[in-house]
Coordinates of C-alpha atoms and ligand atoms in Angstrom, one line a residue:
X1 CA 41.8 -33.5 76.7
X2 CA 40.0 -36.9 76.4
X3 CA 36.7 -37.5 74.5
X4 CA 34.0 -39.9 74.9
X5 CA 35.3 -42.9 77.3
X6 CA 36.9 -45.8 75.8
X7 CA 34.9 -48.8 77.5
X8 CA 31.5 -48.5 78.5
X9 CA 30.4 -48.2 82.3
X10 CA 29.7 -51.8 82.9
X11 CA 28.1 -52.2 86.8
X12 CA 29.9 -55.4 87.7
X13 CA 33.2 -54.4 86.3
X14 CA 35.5 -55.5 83.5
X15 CA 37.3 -58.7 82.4
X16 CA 40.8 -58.1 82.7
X17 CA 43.3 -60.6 81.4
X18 CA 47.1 -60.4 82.6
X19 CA 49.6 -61.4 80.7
X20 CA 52.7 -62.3 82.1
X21 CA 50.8 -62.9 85.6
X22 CA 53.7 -64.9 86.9
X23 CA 56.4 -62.1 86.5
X24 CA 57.7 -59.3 88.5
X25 CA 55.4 -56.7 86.6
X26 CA 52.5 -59.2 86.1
X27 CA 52.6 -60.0 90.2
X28 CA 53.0 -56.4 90.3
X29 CA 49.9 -55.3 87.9
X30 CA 47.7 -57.7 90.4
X31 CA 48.6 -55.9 93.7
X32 CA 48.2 -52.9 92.2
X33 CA 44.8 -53.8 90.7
X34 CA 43.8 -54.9 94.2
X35 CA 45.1 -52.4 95.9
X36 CA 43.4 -49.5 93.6
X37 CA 40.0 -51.6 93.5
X38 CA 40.0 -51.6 89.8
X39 CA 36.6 -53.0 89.2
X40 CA 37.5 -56.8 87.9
X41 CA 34.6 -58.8 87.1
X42 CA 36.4 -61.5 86.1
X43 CA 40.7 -61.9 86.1
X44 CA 42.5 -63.9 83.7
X45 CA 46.1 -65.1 84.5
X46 CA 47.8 -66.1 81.3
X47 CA 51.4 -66.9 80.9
X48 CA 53.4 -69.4 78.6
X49 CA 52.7 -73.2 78.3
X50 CA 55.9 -73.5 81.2
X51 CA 53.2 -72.3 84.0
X52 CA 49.9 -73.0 82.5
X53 CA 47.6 -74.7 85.2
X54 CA 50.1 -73.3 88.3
X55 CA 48.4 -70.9 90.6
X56 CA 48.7 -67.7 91.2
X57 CA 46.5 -65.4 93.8
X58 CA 44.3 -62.2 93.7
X59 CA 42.6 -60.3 96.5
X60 CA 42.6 -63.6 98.3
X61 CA 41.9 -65.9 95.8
X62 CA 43.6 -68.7 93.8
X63 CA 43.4 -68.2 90.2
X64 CA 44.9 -70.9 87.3
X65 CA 47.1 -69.5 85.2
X66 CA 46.6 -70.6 81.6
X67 CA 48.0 -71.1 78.4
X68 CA 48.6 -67.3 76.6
X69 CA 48.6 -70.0 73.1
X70 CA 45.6 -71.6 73.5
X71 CA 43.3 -68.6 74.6
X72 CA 40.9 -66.9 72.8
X73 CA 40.5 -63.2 73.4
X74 CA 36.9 -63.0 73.1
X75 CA 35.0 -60.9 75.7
X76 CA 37.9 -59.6 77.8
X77 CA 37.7 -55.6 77.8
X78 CA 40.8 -55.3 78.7
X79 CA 44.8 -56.6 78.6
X80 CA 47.7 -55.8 80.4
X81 CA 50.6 -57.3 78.5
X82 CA 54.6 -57.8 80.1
X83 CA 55.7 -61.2 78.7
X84 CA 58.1 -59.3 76.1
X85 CA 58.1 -58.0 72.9
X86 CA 57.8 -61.2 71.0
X87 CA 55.3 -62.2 72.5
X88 CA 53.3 -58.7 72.8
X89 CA 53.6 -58.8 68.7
X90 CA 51.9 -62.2 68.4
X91 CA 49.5 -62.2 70.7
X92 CA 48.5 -57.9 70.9
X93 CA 47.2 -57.6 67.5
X94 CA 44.6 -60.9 68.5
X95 CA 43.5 -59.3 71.5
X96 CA 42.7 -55.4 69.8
X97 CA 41.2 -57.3 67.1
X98 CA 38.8 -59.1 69.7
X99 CA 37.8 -55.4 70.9
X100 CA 39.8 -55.8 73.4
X101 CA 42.2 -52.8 74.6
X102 CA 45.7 -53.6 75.1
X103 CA 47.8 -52.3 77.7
X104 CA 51.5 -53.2 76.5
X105 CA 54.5 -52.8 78.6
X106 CA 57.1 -54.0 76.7
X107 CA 59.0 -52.0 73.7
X108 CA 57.1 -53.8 70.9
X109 CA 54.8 -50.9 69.9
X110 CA 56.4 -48.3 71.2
X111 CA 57.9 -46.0 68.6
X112 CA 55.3 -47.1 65.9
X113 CA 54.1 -43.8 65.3
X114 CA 50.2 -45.0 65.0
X115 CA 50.9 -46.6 68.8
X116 CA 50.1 -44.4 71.6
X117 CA 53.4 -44.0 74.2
X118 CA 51.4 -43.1 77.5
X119 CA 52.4 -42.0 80.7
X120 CA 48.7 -40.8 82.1
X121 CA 50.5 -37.4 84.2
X122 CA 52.5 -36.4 80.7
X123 CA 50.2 -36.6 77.9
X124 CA 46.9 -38.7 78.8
X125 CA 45.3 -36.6 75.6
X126 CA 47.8 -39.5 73.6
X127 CA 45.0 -41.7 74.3
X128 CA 42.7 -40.5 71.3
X129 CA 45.4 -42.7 69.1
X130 CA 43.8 -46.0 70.8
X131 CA 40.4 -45.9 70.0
X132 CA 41.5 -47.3 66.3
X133 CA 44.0 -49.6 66.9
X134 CA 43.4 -50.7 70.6
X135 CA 46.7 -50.8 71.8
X136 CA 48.3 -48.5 74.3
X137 CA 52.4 -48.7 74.5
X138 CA 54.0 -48.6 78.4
X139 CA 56.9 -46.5 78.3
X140 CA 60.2 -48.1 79.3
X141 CA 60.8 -47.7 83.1
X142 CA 63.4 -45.1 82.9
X143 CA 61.1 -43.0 80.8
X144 CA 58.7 -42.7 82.8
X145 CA 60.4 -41.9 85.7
X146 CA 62.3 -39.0 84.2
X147 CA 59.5 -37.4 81.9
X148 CA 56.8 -37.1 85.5
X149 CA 60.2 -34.8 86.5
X150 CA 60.6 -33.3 83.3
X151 CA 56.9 -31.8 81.7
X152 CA 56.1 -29.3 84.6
X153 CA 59.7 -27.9 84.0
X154 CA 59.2 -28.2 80.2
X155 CA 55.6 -26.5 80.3
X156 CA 57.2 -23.7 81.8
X157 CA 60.2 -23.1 80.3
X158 CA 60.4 -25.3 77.0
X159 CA 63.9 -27.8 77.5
X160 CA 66.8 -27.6 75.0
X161 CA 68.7 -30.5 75.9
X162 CA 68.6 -33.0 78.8
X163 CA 71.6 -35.6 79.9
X164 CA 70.6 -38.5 82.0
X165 CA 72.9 -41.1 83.6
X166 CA 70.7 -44.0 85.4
X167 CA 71.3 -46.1 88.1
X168 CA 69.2 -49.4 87.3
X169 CA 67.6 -51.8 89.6
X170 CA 67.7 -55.7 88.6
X171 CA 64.0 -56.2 88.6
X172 CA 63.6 -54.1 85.5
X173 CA 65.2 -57.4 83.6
X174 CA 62.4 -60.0 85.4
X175 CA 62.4 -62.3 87.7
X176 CA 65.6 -64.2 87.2
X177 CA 67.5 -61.3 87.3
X178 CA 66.4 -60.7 90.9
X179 CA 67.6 -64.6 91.7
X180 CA 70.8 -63.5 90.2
X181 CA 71.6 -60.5 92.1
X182 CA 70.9 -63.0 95.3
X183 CA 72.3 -65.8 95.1
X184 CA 75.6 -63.8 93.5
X185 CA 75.7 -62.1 96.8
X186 CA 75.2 -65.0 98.9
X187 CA 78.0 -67.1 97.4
X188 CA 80.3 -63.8 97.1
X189 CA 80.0 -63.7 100.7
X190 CA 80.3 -67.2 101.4
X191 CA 83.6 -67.5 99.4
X192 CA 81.9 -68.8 96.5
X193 CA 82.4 -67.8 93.1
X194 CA 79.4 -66.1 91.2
X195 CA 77.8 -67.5 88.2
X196 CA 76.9 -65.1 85.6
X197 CA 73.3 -65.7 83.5
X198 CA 70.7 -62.7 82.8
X199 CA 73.6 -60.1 82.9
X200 CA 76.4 -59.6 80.4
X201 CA 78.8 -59.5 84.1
X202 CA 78.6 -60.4 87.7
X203 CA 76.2 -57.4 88.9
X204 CA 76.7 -58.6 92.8
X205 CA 79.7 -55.7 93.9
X206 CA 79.6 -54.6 90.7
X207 CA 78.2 -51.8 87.9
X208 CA 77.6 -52.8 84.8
X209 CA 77.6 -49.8 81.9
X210 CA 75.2 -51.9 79.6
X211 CA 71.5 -52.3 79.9
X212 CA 70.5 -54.4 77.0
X213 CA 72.2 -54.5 73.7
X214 CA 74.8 -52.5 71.6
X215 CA 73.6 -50.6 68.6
X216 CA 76.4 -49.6 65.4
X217 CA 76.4 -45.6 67.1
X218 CA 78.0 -47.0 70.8
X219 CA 74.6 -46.4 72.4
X220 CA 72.8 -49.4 74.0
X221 CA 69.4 -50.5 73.2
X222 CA 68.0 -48.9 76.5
X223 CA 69.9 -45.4 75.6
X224 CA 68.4 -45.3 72.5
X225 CA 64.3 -45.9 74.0
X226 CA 65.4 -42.9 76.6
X227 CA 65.9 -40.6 74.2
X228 CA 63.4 -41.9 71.3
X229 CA 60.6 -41.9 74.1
X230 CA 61.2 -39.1 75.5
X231 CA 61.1 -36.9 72.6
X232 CA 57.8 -38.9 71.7
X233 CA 56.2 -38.1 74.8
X234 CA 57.3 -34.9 75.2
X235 CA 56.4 -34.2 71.8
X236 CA 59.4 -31.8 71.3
X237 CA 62.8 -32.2 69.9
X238 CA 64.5 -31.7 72.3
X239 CA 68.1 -33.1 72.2
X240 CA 68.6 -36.1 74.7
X241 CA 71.3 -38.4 75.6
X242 CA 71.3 -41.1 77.9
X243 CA 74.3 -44.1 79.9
X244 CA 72.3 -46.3 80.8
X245 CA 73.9 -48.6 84.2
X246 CA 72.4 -51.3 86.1
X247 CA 73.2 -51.1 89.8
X248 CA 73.2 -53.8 92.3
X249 CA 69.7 -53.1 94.2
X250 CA 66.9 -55.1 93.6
X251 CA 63.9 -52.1 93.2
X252 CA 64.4 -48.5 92.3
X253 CA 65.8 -46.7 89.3
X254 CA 67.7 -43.5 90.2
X255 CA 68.7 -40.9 87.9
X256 CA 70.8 -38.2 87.7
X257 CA 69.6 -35.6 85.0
X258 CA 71.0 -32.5 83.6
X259 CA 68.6 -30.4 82.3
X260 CA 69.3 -26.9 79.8
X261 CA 66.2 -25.0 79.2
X262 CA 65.9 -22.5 76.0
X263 CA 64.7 -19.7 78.3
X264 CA 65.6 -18.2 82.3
X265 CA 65.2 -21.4 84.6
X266 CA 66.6 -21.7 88.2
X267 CA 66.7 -24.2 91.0
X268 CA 64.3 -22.7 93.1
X269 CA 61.7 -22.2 90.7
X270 CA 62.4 -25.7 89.3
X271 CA 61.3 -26.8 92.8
X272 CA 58.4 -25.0 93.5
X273 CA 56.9 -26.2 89.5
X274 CA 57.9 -29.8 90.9
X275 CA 56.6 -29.6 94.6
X276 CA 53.0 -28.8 92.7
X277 CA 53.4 -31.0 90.2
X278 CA 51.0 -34.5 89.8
X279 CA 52.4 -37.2 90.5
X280 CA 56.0 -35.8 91.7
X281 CA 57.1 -36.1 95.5
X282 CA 59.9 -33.4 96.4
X283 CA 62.4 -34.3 99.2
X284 CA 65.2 -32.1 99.1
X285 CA 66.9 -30.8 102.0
X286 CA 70.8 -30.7 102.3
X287 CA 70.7 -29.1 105.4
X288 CA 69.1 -32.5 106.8
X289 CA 70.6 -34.5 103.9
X290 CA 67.4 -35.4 103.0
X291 CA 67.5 -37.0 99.6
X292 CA 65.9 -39.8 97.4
X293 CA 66.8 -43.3 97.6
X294 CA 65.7 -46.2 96.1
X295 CA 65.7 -48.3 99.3
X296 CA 62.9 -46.1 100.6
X297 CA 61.2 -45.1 97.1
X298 CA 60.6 -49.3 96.6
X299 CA 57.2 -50.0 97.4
X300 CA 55.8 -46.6 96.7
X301 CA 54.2 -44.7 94.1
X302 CA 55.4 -41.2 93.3
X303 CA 58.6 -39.9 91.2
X304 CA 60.7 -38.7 93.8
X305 CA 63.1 -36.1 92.9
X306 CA 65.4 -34.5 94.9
X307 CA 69.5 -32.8 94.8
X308 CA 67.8 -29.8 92.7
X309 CA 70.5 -27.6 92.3
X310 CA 71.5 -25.0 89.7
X311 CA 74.2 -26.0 87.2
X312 CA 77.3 -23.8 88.2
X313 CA 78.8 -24.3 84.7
X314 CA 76.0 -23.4 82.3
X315 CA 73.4 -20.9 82.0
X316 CA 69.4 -21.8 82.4
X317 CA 70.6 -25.4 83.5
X318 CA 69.7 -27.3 86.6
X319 CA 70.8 -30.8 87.9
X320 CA 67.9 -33.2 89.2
X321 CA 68.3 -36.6 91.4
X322 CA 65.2 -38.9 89.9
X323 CA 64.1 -41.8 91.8
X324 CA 61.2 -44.0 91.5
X325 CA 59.7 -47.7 92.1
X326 CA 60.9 -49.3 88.8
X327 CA 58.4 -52.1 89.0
X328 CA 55.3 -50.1 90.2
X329 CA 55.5 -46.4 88.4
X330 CA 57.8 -47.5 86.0
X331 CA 55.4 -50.7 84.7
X332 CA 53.0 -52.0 86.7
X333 CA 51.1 -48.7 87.9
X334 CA 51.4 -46.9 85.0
X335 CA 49.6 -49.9 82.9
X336 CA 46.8 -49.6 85.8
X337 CA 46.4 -45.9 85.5
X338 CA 46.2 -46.2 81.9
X339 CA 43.2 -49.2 82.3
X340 CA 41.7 -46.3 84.8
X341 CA 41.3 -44.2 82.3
X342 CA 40.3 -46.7 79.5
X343 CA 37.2 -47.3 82.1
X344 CA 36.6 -43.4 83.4
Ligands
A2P401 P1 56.2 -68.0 82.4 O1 56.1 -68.0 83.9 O2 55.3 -69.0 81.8 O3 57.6 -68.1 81.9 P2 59.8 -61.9 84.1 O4 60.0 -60.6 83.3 O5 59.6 -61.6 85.5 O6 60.8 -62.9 83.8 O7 58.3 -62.4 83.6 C1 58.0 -62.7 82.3 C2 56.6 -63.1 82.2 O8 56.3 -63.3 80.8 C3 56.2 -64.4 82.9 O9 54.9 -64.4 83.4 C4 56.4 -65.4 81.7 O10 55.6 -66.6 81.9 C5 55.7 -64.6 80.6 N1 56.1 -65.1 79.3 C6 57.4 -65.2 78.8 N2 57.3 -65.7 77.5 C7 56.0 -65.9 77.3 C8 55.3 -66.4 76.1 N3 55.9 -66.8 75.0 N4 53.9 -66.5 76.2 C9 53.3 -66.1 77.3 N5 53.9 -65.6 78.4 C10 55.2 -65.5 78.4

């Protein structure tokens, strides 16, 4: 349960700064603010000295973009953050010390165990941790996707162990990883030869088992936050392991996740817990094969999950099909949600 609210009601809204407003989350956290009327008094694009004084636009208006260097965090109330970890290290600390809350999407503050991880349908109660420190950790994309699936299963039946293999759109790496998938594509088919930049490999006609960097145990970077967030947000220990494999589609994560439970858990109950549960959109019909895709789940809210089917080799274990808008519900819209409830 939440206490008292974090930011008093203020009648013409909220100053709201944006950082990383030229990106493909930052873009994203604008439309979303728009498009959810989050009560904005007063927007403040900021980004690094590159775009400083370019434009950008909000519910119809134009909007300079200034220096994330040269600005003083005085009087905003609130700040969503996706320019990086480096950067959310700087700069976070000034802005919570300012009074101002800090919405953080990248992996900075995540698993500092003072840092609220938040994902508002799993464990909004996670919150209470903010009111000292002011900053509020975005889970990483795949996360959040998989743990809307996972806690109405999990409340029911508590989950032993859970193996995830992910199918991962370009946008999670930014904007020039979307230019990349592109123009690969269009010189591959123009019997060009594709230059390789944001990806360790061509991703155009290609899949690429490695989504950030290699640790000493074999896993990648983006493995380990799976399975370190999730047991975080889940608050259980449950055992997790995670491949982690960017796809060549520009929005949508899929997942495919085996799930073992420690008690009696079946398909058909797994379905009917998910068809109620917030924030979760069910679309499973073989008969019709009727499943989630990313092409249809980009541009849309909900975690859609779908192939729910018992696991023929193991007892109490079910296979799910995870999809979800990488950009919106796995960054952008979850930061918003968050801000709702900073200001409910
Ligand atoms: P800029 O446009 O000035 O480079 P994406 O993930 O889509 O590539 O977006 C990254 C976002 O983070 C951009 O808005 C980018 O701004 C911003 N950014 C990157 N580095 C910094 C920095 N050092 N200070 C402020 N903003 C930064």
């Amino acid at each position: 349960m939440i206490g008292d609210r974090f930011l008093p009601e203020k009648e013409k809204g909220y100053v709201v700064a944006v950082v990383g407003a030229t990106g493909a989350v930052g873009q994203t956290m604008l439309e979303i603010l728009a498009e959810r009327k989050f009560p904005v008094a007063k927007l403040i694009p900021l980004a690094s000295s590159r775009s400083a004084g370019s434009a950008i636009s909000f519910k119809g208006r134009e909007y300079i973009v200034q220096d994330l260097e040269q600005f003083d965090p005085a009087g905003v109330d609130i700040a969503l953050f996706s320019a990086g970890g480096g950067t959310s290290l700087t700069h976070a600390p000034r802005f919570a010390e300012a009074g101002c809350y800090v919405v953080d999407n990248s992996s900075a503050w995540r698993m500092d165990p003072s840092i609220a991880l938040v994902v508002p349908e799993v464990n909004a109660h996670a919150l209470e941790m903010a009111r000292q420190n002011r900053i509020i950790a975005n889970p990483n994309c795949s996360t959040i996707q998989m743990v809307v699936a996972l806690k109405p299963l999990h409340d029911a039946v508590p989950i032993q162990r859970v193996v995830v293999s992910t199918y991962q759109a370009v946008s999670g790496a930014g904007t020039r990883a979307i230019e990349e998938l592109a123009k690969q594509t269009a010189c591959l088919l123009n019997a060009g030869s594709a230059e390789v930049g944001v990806f360790p490999a061509r991703i155009a006609f290609n899949v690429i088992p490695q989504i950030d960097v290699f640790m000493a145990d074999g896993y990648t970077k983006e493995e380990r936050k799976m399975i370190d967030e999730t047991i975080k947000i889940l608050e259980s220990d449950i055992a997790v392991t995670a491949t982690t494999v960017r796809v060549p589609v520009f929005y949508g994560h899929s997942e495919s996740v085996n799930v073992t439970f420690t008690g009696p858990m079946d398909a058909a109950t797994a379905r009917s817990l998910l068809a109620d549960a917030d924030g979760v959109c069910v679309v499973d019909d073989p008969t019709a094969e009727d499943y989630p895709m990313p092409s249809e789940a980009a541009g849309s809210d909900p975690v859609w999950v779908g192939r729910i089917r018992d696991d023929a080799s193991c007892p109490n274990s079910i296979h799910l099909w995870v999809v979800a808008d990488n950009i919106r519900k796995g960054a952008a819209l979850n930061a918003v949600q968050i801000a709702e409830i900073l200001i409910s």
